[in-house]
Coordinates of C-alpha atoms in Angstrom, one line a residue:
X265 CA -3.7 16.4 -23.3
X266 CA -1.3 18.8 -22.0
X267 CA -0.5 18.4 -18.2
X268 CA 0.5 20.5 -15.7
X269 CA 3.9 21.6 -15.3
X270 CA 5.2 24.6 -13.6
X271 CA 8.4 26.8 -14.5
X272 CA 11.9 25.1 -13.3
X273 CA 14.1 26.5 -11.0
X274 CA 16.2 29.2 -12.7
X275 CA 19.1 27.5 -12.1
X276 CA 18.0 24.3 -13.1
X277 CA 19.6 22.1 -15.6
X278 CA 17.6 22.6 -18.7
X279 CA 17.5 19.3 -20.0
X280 CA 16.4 17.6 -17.4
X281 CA 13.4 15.0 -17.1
X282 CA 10.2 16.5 -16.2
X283 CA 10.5 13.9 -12.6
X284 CA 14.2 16.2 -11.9
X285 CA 12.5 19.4 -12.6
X286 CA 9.5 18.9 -10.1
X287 CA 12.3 17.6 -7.1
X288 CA 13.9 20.9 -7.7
X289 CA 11.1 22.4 -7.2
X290 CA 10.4 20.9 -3.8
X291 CA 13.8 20.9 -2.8
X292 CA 13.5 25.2 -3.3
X293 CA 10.4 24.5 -1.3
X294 CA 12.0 22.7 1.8
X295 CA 14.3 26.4 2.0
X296 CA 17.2 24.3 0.6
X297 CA 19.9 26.2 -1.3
X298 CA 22.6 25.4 -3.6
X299 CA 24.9 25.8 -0.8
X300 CA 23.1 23.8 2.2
X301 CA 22.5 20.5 3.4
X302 CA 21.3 19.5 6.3
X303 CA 22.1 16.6 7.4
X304 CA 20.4 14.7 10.3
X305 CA 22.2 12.0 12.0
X306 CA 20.5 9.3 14.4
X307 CA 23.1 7.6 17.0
X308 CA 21.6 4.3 15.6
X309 CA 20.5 2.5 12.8
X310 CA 18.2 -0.8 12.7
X311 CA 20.5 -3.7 11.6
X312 CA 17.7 -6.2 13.0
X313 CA 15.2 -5.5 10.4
X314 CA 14.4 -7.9 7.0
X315 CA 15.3 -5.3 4.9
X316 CA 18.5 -4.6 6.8
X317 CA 19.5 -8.6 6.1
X318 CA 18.1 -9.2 2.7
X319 CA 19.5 -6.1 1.1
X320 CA 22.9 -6.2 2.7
X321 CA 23.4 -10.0 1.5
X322 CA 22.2 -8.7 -2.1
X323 CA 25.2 -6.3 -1.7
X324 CA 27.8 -8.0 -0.8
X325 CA 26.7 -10.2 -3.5
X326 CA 26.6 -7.5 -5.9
X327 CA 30.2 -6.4 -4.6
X328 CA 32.3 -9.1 -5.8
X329 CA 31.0 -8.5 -9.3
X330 CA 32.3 -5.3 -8.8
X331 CA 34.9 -5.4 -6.9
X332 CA 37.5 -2.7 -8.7
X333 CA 34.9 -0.3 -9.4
X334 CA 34.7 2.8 -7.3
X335 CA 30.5 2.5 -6.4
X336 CA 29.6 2.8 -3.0
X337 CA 26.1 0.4 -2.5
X338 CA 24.1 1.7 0.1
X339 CA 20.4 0.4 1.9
X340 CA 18.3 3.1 3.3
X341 CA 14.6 2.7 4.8
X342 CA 11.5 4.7 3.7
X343 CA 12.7 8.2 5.1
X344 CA 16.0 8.1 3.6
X345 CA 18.0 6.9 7.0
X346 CA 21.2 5.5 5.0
X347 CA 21.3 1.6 6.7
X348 CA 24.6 0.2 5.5
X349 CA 27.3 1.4 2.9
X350 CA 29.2 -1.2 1.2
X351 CA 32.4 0.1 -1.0
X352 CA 36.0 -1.1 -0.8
X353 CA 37.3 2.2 -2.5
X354 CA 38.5 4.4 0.4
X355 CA 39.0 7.6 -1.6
X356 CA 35.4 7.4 -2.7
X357 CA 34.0 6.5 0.9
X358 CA 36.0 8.9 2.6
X359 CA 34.5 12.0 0.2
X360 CA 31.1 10.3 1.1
X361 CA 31.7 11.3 4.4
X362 CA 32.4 14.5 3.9
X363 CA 29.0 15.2 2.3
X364 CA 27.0 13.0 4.8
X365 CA 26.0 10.4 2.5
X366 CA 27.0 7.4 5.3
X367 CA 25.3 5.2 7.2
X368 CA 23.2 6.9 10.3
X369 CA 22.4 9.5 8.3
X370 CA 19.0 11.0 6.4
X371 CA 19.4 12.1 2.8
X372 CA 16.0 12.1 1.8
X373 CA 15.1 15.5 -0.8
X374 CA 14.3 17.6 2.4
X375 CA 17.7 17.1 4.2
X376 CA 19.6 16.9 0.7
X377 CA 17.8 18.2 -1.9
X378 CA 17.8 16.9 -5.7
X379 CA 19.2 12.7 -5.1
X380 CA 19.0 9.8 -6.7
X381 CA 18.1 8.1 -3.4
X382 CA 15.7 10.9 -2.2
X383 CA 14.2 10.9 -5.6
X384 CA 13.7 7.1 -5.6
X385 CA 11.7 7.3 -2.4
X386 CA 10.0 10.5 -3.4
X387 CA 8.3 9.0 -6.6
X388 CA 8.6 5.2 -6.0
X389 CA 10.5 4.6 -8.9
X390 CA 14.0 3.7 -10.0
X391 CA 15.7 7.4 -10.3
X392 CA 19.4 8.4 -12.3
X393 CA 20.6 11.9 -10.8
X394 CA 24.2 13.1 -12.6
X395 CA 26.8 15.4 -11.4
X396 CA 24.9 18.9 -12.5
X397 CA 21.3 17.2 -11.8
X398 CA 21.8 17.3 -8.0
X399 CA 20.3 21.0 -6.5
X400 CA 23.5 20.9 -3.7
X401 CA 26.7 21.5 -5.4
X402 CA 28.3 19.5 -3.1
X403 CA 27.1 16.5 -4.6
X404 CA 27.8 16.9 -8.2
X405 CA 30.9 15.5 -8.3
X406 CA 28.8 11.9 -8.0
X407 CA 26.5 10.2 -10.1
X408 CA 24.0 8.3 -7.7
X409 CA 21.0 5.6 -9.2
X410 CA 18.7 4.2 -6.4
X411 CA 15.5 2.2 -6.9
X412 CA 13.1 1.6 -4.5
X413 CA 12.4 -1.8 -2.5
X414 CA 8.8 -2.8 -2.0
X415 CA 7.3 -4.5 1.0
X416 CA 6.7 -8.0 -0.8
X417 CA 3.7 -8.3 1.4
X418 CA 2.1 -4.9 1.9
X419 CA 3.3 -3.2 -1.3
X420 CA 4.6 -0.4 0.3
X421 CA 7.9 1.2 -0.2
X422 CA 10.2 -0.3 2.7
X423 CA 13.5 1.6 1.6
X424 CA 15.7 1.9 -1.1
X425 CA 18.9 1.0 -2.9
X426 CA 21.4 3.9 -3.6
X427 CA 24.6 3.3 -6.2
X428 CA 27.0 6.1 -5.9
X429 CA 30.3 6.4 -8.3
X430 CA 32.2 9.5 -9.5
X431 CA 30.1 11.7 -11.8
X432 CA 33.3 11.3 -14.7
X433 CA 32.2 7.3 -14.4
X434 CA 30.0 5.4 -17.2
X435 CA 26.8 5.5 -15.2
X436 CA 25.0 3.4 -18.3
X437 CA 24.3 0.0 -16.4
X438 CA 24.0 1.8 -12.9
X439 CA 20.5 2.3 -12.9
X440 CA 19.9 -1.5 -14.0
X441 CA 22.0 -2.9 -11.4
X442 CA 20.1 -0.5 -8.8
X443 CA 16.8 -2.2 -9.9
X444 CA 18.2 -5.4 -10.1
X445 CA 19.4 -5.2 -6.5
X446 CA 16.1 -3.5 -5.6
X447 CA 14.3 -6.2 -7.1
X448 CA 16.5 -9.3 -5.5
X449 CA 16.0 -7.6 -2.2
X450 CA 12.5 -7.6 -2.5
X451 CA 12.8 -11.2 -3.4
X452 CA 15.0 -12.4 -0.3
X453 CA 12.5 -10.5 1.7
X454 CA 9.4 -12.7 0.3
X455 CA 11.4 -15.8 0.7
X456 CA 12.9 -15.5 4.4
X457 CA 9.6 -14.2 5.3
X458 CA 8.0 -17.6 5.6
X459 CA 4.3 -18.6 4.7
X460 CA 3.2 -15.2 3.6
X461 CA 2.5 -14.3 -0.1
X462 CA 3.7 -11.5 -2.6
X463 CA 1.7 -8.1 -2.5
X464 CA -0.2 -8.0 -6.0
X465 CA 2.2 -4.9 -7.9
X466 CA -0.6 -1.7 -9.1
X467 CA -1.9 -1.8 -12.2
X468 CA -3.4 1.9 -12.2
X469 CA -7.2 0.3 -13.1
X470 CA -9.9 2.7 -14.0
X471 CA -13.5 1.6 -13.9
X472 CA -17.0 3.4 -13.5
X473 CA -18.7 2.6 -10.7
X474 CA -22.6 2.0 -11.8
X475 CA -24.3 1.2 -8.8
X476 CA -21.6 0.0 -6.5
X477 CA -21.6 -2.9 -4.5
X478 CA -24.6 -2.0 -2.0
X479 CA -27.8 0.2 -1.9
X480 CA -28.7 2.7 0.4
X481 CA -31.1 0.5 2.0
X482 CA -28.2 -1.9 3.1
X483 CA -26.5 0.7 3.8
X484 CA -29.1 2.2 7.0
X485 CA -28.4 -1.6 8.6
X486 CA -24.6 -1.0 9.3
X487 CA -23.3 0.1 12.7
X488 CA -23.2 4.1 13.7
X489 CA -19.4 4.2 12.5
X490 CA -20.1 3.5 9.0
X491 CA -23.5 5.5 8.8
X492 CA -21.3 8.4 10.5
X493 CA -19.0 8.7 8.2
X494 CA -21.2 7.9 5.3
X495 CA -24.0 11.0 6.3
X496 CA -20.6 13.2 6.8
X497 CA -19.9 12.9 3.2
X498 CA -23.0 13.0 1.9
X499 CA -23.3 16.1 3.9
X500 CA -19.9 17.7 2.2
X501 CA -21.5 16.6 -0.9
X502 CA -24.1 18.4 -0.4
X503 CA -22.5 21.8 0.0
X504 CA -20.4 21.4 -2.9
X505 CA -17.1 20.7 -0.3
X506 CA -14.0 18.3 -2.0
X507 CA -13.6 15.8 0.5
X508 CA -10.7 12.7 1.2
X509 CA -12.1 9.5 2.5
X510 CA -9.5 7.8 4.8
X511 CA -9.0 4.7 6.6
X512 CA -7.0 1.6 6.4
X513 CA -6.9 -1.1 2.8
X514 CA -9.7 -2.5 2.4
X515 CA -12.3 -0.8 4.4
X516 CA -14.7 0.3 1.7
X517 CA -13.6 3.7 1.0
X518 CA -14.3 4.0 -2.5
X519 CA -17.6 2.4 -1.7
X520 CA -18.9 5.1 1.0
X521 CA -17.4 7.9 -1.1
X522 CA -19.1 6.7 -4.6
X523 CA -22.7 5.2 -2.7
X524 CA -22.8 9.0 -0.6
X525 CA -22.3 10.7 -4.0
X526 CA -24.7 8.9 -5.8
X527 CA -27.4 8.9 -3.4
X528 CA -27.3 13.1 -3.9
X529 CA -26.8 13.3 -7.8
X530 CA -27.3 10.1 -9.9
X531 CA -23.4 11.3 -11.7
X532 CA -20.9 9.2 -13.5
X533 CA -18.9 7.9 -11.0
X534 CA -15.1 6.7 -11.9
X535 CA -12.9 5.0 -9.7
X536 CA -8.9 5.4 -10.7
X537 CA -6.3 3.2 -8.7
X538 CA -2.3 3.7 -8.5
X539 CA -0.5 2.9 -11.1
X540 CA 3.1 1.6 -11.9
X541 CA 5.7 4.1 -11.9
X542 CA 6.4 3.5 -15.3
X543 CA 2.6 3.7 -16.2
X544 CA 2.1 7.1 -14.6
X545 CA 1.8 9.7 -17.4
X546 CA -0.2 7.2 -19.6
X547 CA -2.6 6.6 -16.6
X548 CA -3.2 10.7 -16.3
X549 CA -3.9 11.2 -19.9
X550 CA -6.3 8.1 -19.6
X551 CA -8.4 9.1 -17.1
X552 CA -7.7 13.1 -16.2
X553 CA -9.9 14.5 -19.0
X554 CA -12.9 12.9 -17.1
X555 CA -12.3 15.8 -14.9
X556 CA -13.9 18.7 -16.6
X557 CA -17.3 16.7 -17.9
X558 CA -20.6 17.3 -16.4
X559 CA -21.7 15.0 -14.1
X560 CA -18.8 12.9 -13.6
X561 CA -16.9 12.5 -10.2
X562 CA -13.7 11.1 -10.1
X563 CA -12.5 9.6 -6.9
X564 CA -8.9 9.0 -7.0
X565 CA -7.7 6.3 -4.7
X566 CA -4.3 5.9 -2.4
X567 CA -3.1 9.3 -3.6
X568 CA -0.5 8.4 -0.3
X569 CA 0.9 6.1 -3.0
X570 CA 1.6 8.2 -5.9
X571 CA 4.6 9.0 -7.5
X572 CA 5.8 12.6 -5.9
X573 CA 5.6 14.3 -9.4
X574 CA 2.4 12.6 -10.4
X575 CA 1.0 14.5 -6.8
X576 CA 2.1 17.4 -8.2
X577 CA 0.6 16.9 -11.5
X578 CA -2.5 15.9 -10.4
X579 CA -2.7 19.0 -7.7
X580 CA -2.4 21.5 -10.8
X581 CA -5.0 19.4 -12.7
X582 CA -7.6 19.6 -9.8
X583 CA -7.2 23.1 -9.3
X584 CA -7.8 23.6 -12.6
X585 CA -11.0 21.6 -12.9
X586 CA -12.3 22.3 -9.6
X587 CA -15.5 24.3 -9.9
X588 CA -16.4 27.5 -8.7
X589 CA -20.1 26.5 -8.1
X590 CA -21.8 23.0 -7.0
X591 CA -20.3 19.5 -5.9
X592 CA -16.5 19.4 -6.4
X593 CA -16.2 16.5 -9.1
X594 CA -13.5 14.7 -7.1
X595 CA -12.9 12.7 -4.0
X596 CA -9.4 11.6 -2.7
X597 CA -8.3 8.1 -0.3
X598 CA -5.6 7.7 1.4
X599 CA -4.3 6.0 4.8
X600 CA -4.7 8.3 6.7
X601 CA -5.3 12.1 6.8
X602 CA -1.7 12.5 7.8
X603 CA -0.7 10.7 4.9
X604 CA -2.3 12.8 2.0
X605 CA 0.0 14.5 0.1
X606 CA 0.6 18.6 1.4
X607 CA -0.3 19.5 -2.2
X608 CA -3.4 17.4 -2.4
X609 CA -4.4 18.8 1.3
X610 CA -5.1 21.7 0.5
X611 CA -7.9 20.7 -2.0
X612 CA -9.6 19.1 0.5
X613 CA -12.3 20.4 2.5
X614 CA -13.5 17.5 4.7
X615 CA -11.9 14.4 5.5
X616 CA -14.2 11.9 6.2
X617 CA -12.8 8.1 8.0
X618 CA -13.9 4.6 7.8
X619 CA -13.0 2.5 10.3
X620 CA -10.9 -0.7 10.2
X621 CA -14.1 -3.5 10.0
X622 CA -12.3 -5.3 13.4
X623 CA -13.7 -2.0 15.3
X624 CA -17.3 -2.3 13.5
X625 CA -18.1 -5.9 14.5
X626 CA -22.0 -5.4 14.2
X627 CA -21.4 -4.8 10.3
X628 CA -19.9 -8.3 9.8
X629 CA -23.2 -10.3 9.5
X630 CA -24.7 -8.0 7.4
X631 CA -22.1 -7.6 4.9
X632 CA -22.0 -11.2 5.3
X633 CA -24.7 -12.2 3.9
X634 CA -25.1 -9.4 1.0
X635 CA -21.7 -11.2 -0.3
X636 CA -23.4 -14.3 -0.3
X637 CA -26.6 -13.0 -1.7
X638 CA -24.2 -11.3 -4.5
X639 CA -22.4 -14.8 -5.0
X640 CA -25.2 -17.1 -4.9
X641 CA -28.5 -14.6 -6.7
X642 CA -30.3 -15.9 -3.4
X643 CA -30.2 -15.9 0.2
X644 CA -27.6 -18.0 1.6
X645 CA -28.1 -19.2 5.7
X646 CA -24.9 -18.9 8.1
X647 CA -24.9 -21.6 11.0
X648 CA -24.6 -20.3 14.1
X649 CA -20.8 -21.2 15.1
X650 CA -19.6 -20.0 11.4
X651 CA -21.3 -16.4 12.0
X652 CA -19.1 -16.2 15.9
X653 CA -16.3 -17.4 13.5
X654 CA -16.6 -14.5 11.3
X655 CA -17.7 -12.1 13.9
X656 CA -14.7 -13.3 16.2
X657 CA -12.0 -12.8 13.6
X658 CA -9.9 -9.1 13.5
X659 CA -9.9 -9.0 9.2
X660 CA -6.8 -7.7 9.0
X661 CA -7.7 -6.7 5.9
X662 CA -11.1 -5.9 6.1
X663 CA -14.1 -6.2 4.2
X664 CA -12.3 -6.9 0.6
X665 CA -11.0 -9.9 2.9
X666 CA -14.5 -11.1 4.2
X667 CA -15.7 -10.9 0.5
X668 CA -13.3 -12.9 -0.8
X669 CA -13.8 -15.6 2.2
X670 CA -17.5 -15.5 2.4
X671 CA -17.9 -15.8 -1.8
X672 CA -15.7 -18.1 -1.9
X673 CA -18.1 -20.4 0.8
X674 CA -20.9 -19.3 -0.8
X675 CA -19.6 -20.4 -4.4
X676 CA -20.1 -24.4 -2.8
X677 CA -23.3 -24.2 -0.6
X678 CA -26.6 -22.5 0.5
X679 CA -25.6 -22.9 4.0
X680 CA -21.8 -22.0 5.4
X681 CA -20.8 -23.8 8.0
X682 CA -17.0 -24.3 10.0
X683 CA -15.6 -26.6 7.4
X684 CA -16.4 -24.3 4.7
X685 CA -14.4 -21.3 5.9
X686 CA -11.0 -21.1 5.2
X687 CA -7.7 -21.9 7.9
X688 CA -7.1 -18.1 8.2
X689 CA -10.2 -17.4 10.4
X690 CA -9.7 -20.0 12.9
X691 CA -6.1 -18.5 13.6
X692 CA -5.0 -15.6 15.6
X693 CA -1.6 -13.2 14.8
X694 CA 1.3 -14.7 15.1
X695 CA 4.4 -15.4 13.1
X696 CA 4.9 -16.1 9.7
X697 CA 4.4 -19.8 9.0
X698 CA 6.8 -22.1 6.9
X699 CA 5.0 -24.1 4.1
X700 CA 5.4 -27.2 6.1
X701 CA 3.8 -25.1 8.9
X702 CA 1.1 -24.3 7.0
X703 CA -0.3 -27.2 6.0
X704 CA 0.1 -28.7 9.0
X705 CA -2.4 -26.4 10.2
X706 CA -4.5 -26.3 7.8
X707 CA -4.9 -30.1 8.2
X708 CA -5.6 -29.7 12.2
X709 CA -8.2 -27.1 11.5
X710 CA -10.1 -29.2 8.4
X711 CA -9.9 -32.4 10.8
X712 CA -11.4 -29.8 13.5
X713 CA -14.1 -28.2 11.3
X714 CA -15.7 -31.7 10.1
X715 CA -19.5 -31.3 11.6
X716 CA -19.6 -33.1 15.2
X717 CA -15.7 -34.2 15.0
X718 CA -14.0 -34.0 18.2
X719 CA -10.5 -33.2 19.6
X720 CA -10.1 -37.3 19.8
X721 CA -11.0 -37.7 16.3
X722 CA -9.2 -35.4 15.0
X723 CA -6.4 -36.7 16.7
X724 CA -7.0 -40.7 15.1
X725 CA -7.2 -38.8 12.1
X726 CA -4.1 -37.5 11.9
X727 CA -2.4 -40.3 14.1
X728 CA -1.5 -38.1 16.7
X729 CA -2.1 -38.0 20.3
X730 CA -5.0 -35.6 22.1
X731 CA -2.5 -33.7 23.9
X732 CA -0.4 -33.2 20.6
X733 CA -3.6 -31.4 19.2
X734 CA -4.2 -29.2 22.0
X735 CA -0.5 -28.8 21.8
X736 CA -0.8 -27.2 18.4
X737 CA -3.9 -25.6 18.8
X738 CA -2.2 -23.4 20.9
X739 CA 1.5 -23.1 18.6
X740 CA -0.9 -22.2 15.6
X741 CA -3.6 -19.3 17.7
X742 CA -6.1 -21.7 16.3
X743 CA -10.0 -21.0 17.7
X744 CA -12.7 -23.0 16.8
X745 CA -15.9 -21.5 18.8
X746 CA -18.1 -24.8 20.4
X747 CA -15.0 -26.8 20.7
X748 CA -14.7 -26.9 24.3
X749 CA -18.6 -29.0 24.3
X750 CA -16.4 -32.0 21.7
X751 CA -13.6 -32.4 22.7

């Protein structure tokens, strides 16, 4: 399959990567020349923040293995706002300064064009720009590798790691100690961060989508949010419009989208997910010819989180597939509307949100139980107290999270009760928890959740006092509905 690429900037390099040629492009688009910068500087920088500590102390680590080698190491956030610059070679930090690449400033590809930092963040992946590569001549006298940091919890990019050096410098290992860095920082992040666990890394999965994961019928029971949005795109179907579904993880975009199509025209409905930097091309050719077969819709999900070229790509792919007459075969996700791509935007005709599932709590029971019904083949009863448990709790991340809870209760009995739900829904938001932490709660709320056990009991139990419990209760958020009538 050939893909989509347009011509190169005139003066662009001609050897260069595919991944350089499209950040020229958009550099030429932001109005940048050759000549300009433009550099935006913030009076302050957040030196408070986890990735402000973990990445520095990676650094400085990294600095005394390199101690007599002129590379300024730099930590920048998602936008490009350079956080701290750590380099012991004067001559190279003072012509740093000259061309803005310093701490308080932005040097994303809109402010500087062509980077290795800007192009890190613009295509989440670990990025080598060299002295000619860069689209501002002032910056082609460096050689700059940058890799991006991931939020070890959400996934997301949080910032990046920038190596700078002279372009006339070896720049062979530079990208490999960039990712290195970029990798330990995301590492320090996960292990000062307390009690939470590691965001699972995107695999790019494609899968059809036969029937999805409810019917229409199921569907009529949920509140007016969900039906909203859901007779919205069944109504853009309908007219043949492209439309983005939006809303936060977990919410059931892919479901609406694929359970609206299919209710209109029983199609072939694949579902594509982001895929690993590394993995992008392979993960178009997999899945893009799909595009221009009869009955098939292709809904692409978290185009937000796609690699900047592989937007680009895939905008030049979808206008070329997207028909002149019928149902547009695709269907975008995303965040947020704000947060789809400007070169996917324009494809779209409607965007259609879901909301979060803590602002629909009429459609908790009901999803409830279908989960169980799914898990079990058979109806499965709720008491009372574990359906204000479930009803009660925010989901923070929404109805993949209830599924996973409730099939997980299901999986051990035909009727859920307190003790078989898990910690996480008797606590409120808070702070991280240490391991220790953790199971200490976890051992006050299984004490808690035993059928008739009271706050006295519990207490024996774990040879504390009453007070200590309430105590705790309150450190921990913890809420157990009914336990004011045993304590």
């Amino acid at each position: 399959m050939h893909l989509h690429l347009s011509a190169p900037d005139s003066a662009c390099p001609t050897s260069v990567t595919p991944r350089l040629r499209a950040s020229w492009r958009r550099s030429a688009r932001y109005g940048l020349s050759a000549d300009e910068m433009r550099p935006v500087f913030t009076g302050s920088v957040d030196t408070g923040s986890l990735l402000y500590e973990c990445g520095t102390a990676v650094l400085r680590g990294l600095q005394a293995t390199l101690a007599n080698e002129p590379v300024s190491m730099m930590i920048t956030d998602p936008d490009g706002l350079v956080l701290s610059r750590i380099c012991e070679d004067g001559t190279i930090n003072r012509s740093l300064d000259r061309v803005h690449l310093a701490p308080g400033f932005y040097f994303a590809e809109q402010n500087a064009g062509t980077n290795g930092l800007g192009l890190a963040l613009a295509d989440r992946a670990p990025s080598l720009v060299r002295a000619e590569e860069h689209y501002c001549a002032g910056l082609r006298g460096y050689t700059c590798a940058a890799a991006p940091v991931l939020d070890p919890v959400s996934g997301a990019v949080a910032g990046s790691v920038n190596l700078t050096t002279w372009s006339d410098s070896a720049s062979e290992l530079l990208l490999a100690l960039a990712q290195s860095a970029a990798g330990n920082t995301t590492a320090l992040m996960l292990a000062r961060g307390a009690g939470r666990s590691a965001h699972p890394m995107p695999r790019g999965e494609v899968f059809r989508v036969y029937a999805d994961r409810m019917s229409a019928p199921e569907a009529s029971v949920l509140t007016p949010g969900w039906r909203n949005g859901f007779a919205e795109a069944r109504s853009a179907f309908r007219s043949g419009r492209a439309v983005a579904v939006v809303g936060e993880a977990g919410t059931g975009k892919t479901a609406l989208a694929s359970l609206a199509r299919r209710e209109l025209r029983r199609e072939r409905v694949l579902s594509v997910r982001p895929p690993a930097p590394d993995d992008a091309e392979a993960w178009l050719e997999l899945w893009a010819p799909e595009l221009g077969k009869d009955s098939t819709c292709v809904i692409i999900s978290g185009v937000d989180r796609l690699p900047a070229w592989v937007t680009g790509e895939l905008a030049g792919l979808l206008e070329q597939v997207r028909a002149d007459e019928g149902m547009a075969p695709y269907v975008l996700t995303a965040s947020s509307a704000d947060e789809v791509p400007e070169e996917l935007r324009r494809l779209v005709d409607t965007v259609v949100e879901v909301p979060a599932l803590r602002f629909r709590p009429d459609d908790i029971q009901p999803l409830a139980r279908h989960f169980a019904r799914q898990r079990r083949r058979r109806d499965v009863e709720f008491t009372p107290v574990a359906m204000r448990t479930l009803t009660a709790y925010d989901w923070p991340e929404n109805v993949r999270q209830l599924r996973q809870v409730v099939r997980e209760a299901a999986g051990r009995t035909d009727l859920i009760d307190l003790n078989h739900l898990p910690p996480e829904v008797f606590t409120g938001p808070g702070r991280p928890l240490t391991r220790l932490e953790s199971v200490e709660r976890d051992e006050i709320i299984r004490c808690l959740t035993e059928p008739g056990t009271t706050v006295g009991e519990a207490a024996r139990e774990l040879g504390v006092s009453r007070a200590t419990i309430y105590r705790k209760m309150a450190q921990y958020r913890i809420t157990i509905p009914d336990r004011a009538a045993r304590a």
